[in-house]
PDB file of N, CA and C in Angstrom:
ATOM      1  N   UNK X 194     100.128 106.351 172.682  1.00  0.00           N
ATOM      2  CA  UNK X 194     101.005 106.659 171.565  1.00  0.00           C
ATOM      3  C   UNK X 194     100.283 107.663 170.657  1.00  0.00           C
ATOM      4  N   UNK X 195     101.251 108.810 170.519  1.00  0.00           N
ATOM      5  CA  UNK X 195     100.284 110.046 169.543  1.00  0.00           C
ATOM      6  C   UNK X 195     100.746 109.249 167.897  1.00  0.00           C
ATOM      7  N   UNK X 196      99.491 110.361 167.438  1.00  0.00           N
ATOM      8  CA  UNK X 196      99.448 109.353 165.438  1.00  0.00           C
ATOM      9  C   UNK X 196     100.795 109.797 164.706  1.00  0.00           C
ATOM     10  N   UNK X 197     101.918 110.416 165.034  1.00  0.00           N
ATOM     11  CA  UNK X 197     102.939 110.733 164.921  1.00  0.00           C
ATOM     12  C   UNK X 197     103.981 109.275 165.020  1.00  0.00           C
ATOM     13  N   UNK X 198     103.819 108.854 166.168  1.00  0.00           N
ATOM     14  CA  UNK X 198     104.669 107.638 166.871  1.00  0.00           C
ATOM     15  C   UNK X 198     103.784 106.233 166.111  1.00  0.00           C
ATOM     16  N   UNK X 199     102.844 106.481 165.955  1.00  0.00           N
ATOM     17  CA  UNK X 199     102.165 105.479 164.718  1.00  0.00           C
ATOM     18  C   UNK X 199     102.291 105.142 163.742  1.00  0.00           C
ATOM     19  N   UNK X 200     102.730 106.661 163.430  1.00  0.00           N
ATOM     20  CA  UNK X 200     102.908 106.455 161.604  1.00  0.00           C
ATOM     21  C   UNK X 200     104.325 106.189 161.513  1.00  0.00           C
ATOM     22  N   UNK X 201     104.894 106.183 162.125  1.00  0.00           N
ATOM     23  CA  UNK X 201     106.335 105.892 162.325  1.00  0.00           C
ATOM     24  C   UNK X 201     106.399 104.237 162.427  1.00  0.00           C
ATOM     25  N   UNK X 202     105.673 104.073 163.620  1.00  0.00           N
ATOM     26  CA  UNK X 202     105.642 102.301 163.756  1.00  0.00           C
ATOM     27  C   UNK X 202     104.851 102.192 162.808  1.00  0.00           C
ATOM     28  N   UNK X 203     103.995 102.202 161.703  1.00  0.00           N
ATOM     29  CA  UNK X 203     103.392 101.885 160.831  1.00  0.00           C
ATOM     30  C   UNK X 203     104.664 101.705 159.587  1.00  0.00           C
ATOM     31  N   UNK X 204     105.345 102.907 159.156  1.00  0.00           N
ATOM     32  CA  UNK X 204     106.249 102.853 158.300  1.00  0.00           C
ATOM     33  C   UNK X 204     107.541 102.085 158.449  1.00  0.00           C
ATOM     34  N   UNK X 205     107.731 101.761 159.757  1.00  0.00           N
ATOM     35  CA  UNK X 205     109.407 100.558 160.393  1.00  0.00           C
ATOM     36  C   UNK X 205     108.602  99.438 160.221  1.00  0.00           C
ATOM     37  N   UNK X 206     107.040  99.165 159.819  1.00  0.00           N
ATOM     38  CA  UNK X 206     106.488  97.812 159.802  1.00  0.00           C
ATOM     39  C   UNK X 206     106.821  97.197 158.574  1.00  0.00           C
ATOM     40  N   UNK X 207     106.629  97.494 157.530  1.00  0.00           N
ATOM     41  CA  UNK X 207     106.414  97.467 156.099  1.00  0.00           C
ATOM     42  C   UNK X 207     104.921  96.254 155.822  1.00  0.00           C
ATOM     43  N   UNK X 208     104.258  96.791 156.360  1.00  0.00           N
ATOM     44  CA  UNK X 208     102.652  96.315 156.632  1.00  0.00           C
ATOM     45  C   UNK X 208     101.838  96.923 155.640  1.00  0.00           C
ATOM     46  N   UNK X 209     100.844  96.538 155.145  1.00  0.00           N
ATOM     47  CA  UNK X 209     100.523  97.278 154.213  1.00  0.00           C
ATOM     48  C   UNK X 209      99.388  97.894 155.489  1.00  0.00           C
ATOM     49  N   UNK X 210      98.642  99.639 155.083  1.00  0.00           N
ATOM     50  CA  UNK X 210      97.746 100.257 156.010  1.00  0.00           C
ATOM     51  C   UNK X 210      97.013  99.165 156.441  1.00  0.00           C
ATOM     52  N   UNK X 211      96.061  99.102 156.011  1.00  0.00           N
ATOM     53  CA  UNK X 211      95.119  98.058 156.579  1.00  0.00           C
ATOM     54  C   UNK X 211      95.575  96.763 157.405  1.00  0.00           C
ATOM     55  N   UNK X 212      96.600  95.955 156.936  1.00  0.00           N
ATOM     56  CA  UNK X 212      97.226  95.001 158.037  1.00  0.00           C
ATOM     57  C   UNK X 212      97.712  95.389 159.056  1.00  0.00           C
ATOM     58  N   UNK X 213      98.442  96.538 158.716  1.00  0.00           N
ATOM     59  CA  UNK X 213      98.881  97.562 160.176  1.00  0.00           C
ATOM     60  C   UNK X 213      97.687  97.835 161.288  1.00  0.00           C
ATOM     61  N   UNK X 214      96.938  97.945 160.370  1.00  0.00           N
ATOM     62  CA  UNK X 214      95.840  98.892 161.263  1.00  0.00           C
ATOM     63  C   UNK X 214      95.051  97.574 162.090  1.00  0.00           C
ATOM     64  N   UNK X 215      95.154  96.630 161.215  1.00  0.00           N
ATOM     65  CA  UNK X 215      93.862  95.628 161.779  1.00  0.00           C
ATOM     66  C   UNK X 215      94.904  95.008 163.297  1.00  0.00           C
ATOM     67  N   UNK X 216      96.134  94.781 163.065  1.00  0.00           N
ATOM     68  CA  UNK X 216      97.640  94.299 163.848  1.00  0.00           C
ATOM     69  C   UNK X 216      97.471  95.316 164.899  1.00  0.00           C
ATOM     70  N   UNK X 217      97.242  96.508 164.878  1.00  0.00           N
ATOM     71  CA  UNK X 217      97.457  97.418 166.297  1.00  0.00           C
ATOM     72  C   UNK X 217      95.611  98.210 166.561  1.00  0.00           C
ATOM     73  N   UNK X 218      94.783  97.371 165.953  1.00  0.00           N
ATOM     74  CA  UNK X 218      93.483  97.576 166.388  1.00  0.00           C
ATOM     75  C   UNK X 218      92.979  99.619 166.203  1.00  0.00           C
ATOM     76  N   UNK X 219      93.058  99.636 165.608  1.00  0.00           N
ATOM     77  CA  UNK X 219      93.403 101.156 164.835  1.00  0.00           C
ATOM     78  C   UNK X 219      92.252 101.075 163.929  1.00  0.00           C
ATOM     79  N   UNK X 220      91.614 102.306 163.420  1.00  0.00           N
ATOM     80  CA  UNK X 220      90.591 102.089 162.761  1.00  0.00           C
ATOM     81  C   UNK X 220      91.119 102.390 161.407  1.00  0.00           C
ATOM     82  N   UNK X 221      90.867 101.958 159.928  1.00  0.00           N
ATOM     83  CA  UNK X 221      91.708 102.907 159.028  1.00  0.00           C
ATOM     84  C   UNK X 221      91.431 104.390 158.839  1.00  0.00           C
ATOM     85  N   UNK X 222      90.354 105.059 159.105  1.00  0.00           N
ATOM     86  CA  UNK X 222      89.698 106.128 158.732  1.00  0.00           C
ATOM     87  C   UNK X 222      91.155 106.924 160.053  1.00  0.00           C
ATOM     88  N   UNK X 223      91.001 106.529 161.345  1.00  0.00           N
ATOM     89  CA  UNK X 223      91.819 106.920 162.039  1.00  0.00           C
ATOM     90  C   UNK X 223      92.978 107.007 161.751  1.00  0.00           C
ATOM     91  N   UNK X 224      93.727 105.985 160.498  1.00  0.00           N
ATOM     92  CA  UNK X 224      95.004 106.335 160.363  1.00  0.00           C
ATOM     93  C   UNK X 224      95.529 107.371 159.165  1.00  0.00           C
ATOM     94  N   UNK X 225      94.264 107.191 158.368  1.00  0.00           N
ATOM     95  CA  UNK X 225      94.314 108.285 157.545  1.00  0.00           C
ATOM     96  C   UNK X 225      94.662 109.754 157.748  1.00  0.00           C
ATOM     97  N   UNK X 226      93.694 109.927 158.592  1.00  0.00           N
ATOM     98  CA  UNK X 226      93.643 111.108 159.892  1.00  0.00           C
ATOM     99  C   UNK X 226      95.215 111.727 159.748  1.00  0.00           C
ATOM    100  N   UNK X 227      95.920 110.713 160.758  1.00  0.00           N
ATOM    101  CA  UNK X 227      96.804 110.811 161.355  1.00  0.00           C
ATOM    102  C   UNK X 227      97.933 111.071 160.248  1.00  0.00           C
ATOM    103  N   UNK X 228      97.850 110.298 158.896  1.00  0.00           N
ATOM    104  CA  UNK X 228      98.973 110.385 157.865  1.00  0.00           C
ATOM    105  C   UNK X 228      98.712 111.646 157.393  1.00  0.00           C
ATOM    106  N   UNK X 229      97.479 112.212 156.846  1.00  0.00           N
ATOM    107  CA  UNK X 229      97.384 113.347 156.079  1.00  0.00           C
ATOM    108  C   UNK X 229      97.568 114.935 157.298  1.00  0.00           C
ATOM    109  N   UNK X 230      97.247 114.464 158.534  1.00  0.00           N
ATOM    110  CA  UNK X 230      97.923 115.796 159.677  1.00  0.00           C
ATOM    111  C   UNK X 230      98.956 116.049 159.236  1.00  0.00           C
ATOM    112  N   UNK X 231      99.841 114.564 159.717  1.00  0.00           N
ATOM    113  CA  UNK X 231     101.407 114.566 159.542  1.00  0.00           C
ATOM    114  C   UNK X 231     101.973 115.049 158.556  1.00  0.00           C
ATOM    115  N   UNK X 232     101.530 114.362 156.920  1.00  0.00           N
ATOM    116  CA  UNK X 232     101.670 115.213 155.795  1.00  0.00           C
ATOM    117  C   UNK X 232     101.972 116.575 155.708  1.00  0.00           C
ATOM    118  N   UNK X 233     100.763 117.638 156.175  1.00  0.00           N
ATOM    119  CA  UNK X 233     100.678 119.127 155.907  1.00  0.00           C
ATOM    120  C   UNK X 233     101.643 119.662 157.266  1.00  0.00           C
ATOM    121  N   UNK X 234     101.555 118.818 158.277  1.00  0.00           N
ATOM    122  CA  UNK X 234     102.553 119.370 159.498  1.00  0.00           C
ATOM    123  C   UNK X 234     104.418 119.584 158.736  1.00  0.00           C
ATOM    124  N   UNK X 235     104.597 118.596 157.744  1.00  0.00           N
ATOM    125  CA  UNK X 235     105.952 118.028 157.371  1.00  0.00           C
ATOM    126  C   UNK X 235     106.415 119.258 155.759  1.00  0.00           C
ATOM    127  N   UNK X 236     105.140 118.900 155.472  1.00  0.00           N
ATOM    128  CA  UNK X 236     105.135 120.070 153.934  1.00  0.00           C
ATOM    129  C   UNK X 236     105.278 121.655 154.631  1.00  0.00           C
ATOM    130  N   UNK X 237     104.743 122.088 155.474  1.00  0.00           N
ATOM    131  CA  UNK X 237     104.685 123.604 155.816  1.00  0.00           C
ATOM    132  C   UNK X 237     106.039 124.114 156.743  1.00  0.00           C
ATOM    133  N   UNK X 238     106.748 122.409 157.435  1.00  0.00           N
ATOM    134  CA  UNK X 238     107.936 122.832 158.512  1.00  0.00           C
ATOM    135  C   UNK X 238     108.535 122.504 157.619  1.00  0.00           C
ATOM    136  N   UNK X 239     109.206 122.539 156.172  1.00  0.00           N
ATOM    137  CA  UNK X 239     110.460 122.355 155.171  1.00  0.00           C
ATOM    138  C   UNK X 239     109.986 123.467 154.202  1.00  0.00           C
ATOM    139  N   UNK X 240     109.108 124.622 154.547  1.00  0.00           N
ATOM    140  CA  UNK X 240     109.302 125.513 153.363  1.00  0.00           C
ATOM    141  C   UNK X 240     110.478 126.520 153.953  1.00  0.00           C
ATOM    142  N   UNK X 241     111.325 126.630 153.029  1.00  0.00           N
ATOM    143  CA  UNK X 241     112.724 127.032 153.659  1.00  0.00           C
ATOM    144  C   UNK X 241     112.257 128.636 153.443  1.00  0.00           C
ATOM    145  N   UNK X 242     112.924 129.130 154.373  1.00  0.00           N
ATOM    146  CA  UNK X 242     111.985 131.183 154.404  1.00  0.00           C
ATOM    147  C   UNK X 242     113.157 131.586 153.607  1.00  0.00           C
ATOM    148  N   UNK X 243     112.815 132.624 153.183  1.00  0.00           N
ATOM    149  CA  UNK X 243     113.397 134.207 152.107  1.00  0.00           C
ATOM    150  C   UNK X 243     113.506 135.012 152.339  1.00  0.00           C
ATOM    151  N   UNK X 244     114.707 135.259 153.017  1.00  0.00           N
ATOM    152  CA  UNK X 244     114.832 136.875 153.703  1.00  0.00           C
ATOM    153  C   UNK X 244     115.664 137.448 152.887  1.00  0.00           C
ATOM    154  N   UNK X 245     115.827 138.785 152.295  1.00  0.00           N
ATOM    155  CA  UNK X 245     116.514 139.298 151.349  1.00  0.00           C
ATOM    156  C   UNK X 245     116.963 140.865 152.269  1.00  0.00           C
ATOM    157  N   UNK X 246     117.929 141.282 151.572  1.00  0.00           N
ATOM    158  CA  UNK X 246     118.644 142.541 152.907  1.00  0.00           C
ATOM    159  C   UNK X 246     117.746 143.841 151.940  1.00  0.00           C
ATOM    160  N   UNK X 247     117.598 144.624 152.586  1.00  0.00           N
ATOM    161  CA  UNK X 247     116.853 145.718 152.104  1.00  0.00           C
ATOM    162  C   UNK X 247     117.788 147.196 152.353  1.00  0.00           C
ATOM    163  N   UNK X 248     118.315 147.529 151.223  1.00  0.00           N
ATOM    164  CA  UNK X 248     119.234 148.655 151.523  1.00  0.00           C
ATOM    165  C   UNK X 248     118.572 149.564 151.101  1.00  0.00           C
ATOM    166  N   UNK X 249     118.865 150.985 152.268  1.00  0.00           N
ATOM    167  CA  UNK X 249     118.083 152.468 151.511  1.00  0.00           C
ATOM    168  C   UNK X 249     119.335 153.497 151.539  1.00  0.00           C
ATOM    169  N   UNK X 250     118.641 154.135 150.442  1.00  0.00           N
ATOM    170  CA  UNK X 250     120.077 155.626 150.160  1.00  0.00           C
ATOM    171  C   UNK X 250     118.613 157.082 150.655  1.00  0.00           C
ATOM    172  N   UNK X 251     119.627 157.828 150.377  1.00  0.00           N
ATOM    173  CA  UNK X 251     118.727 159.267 150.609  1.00  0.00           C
ATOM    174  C   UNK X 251     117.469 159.060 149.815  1.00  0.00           C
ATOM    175  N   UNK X 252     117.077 158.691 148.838  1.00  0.00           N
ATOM    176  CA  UNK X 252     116.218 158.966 147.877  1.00  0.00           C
ATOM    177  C   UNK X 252     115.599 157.850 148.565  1.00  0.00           C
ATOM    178  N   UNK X 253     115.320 157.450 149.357  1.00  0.00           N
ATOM    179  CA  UNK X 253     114.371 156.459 149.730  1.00  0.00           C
ATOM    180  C   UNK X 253     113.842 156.643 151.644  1.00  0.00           C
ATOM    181  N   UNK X 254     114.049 157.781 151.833  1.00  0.00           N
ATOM    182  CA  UNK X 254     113.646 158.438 153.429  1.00  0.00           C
ATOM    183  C   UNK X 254     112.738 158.978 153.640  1.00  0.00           C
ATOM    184  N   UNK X 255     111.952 159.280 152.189  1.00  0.00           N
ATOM    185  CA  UNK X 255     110.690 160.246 152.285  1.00  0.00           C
ATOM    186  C   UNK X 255     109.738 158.828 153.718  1.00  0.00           C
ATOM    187  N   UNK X 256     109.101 160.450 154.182  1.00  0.00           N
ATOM    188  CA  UNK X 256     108.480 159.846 155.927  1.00  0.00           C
ATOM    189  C   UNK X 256     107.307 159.309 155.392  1.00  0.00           C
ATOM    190  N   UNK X 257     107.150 159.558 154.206  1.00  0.00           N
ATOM    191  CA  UNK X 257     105.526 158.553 153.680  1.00  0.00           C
ATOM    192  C   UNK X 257     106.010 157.278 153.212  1.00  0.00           C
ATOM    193  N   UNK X 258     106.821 157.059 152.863  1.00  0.00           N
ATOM    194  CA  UNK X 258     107.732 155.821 152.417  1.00  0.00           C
ATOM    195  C   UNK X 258     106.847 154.513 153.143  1.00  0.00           C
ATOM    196  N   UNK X 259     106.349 153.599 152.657  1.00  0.00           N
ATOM    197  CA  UNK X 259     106.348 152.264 153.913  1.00  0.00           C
ATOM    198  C   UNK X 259     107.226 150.820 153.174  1.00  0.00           C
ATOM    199  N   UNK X 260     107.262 150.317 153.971  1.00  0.00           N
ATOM    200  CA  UNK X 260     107.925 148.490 153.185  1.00  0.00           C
ATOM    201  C   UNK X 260     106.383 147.435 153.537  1.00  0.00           C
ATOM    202  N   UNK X 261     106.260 146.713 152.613  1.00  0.00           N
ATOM    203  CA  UNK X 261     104.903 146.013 152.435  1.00  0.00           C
ATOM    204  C   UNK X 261     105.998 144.423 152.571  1.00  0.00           C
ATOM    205  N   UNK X 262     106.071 143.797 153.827  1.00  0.00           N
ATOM    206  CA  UNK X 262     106.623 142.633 154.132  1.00  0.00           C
ATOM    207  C   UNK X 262     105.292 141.478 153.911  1.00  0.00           C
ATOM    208  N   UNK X 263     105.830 140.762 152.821  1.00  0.00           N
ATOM    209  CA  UNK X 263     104.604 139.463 152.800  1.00  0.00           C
ATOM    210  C   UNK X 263     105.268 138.206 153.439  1.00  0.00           C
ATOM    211  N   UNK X 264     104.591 137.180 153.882  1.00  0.00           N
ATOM    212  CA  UNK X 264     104.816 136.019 154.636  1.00  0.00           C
ATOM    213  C   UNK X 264     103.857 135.320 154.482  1.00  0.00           C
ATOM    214  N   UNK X 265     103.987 134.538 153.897  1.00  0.00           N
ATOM    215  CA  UNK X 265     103.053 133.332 153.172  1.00  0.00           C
ATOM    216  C   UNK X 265     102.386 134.000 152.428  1.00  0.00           C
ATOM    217  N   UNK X 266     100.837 134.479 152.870  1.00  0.00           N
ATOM    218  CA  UNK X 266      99.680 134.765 152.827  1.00  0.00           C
ATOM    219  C   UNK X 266      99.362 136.181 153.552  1.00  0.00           C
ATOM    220  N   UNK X 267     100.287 136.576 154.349  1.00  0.00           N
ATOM    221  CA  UNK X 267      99.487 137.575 154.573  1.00  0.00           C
ATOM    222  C   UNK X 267     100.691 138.894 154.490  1.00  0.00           C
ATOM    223  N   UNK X 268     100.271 140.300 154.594  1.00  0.00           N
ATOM    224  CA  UNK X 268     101.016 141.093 154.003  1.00  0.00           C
ATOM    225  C   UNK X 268     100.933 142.151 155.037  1.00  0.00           C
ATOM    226  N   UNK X 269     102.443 142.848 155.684  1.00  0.00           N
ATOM    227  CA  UNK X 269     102.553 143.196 156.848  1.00  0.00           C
ATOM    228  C   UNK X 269     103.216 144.653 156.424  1.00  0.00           C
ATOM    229  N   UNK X 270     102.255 146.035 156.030  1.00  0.00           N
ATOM    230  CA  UNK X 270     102.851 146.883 156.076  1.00  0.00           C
ATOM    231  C   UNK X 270     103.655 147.451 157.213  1.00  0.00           C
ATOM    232  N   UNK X 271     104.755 147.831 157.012  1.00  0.00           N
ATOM    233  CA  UNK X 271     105.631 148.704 158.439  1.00  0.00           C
ATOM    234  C   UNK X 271     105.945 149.793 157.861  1.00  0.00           C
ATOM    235  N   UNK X 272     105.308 150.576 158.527  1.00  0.00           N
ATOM    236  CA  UNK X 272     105.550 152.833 158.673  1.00  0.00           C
ATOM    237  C   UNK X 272     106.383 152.601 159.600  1.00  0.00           C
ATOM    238  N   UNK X 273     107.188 154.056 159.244  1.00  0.00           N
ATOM    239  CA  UNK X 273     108.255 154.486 159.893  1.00  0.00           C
ATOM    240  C   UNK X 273     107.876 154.999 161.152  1.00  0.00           C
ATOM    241  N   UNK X 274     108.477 154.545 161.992  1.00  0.00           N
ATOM    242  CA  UNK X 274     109.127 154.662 163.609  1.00  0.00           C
ATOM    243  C   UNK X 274     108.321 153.300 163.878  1.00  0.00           C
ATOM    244  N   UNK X 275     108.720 151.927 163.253  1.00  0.00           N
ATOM    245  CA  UNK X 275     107.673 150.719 163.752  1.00  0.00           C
ATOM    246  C   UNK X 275     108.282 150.283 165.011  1.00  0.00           C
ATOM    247  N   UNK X 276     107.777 149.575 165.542  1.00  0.00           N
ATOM    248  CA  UNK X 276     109.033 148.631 166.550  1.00  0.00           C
ATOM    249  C   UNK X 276     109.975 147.231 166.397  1.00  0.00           C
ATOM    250  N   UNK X 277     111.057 147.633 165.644  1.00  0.00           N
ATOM    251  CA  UNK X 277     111.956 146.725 164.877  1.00  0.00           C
ATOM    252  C   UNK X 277     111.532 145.040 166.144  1.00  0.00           C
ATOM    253  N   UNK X 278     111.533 144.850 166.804  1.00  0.00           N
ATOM    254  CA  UNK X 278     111.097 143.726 168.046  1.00  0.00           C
ATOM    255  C   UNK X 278     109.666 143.235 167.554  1.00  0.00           C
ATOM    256  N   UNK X 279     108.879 144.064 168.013  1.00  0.00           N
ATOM    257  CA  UNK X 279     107.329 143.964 167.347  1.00  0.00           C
ATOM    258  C   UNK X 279     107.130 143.094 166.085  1.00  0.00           C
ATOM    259  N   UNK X 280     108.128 143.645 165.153  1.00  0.00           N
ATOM    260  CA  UNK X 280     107.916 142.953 163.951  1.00  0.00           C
ATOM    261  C   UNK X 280     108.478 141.426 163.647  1.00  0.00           C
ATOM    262  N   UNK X 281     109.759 141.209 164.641  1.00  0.00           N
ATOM    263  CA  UNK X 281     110.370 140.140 164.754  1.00  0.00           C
ATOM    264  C   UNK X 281     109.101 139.400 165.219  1.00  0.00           C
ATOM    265  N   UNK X 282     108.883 139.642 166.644  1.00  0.00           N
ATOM    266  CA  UNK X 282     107.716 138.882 166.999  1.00  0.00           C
ATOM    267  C   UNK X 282     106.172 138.341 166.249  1.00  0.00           C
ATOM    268  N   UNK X 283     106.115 139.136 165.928  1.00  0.00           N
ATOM    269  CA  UNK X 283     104.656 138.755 164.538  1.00  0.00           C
ATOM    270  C   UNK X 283     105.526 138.218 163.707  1.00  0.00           C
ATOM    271  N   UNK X 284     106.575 138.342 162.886  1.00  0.00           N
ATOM    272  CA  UNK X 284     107.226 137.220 161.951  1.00  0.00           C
ATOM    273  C   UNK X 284     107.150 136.006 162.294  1.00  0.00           C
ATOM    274  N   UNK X 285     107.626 135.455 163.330  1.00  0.00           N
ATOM    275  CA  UNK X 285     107.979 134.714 164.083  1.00  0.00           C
ATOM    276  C   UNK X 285     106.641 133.799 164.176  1.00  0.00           C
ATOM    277  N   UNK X 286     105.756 134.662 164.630  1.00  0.00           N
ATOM    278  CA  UNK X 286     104.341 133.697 164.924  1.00  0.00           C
ATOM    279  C   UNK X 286     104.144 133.252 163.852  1.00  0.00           C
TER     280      UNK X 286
END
């Protein structure tokens, strides 16, 4: 059973940690582990994304022009002629 399927049967128990833990022979340090993974796994898959439409007129074609796309933490300039795919794909990751 992964610490996922644990903390699950830990939480349908209403055990307190330590009775849980001592009940399915679990170490507590180990379940800690497993709650605070789960935690940051659960906080980072519900940050809902922000995509906003980006419209250009003539006054915005100059070929030095770039768009500075940030995502989380890191910041993804794209020059003109990028590969609209390319960029999906690195978003994505």
């Amino acid at each position: 059973m992964n610490g996922k399927k644990r903390i699950a049967n830990y939480m349908a128990s209403g055990l307190s940690a330590s009775n849980w833990c001592a009940a399915n022979e679990v170490s507590i340090h180990q379940f800690w582990y497993w709650k605070k993974k789960l935690k940051a796994t659960e906080d980072t898959s519900n940050i809902p994304s922000q995509w906003i439409t980006l419209e250009m007129d003539e006054t915005m074609t100059d070929s030095q022009s770039n768009i500075i796309v940030h995502v989380g933490h890191v910041a993804l300039e794209v020059k003109q002629g990028f590969d609209p795919q390319l960029l999906v794909d690195v978003v994505r990751t």
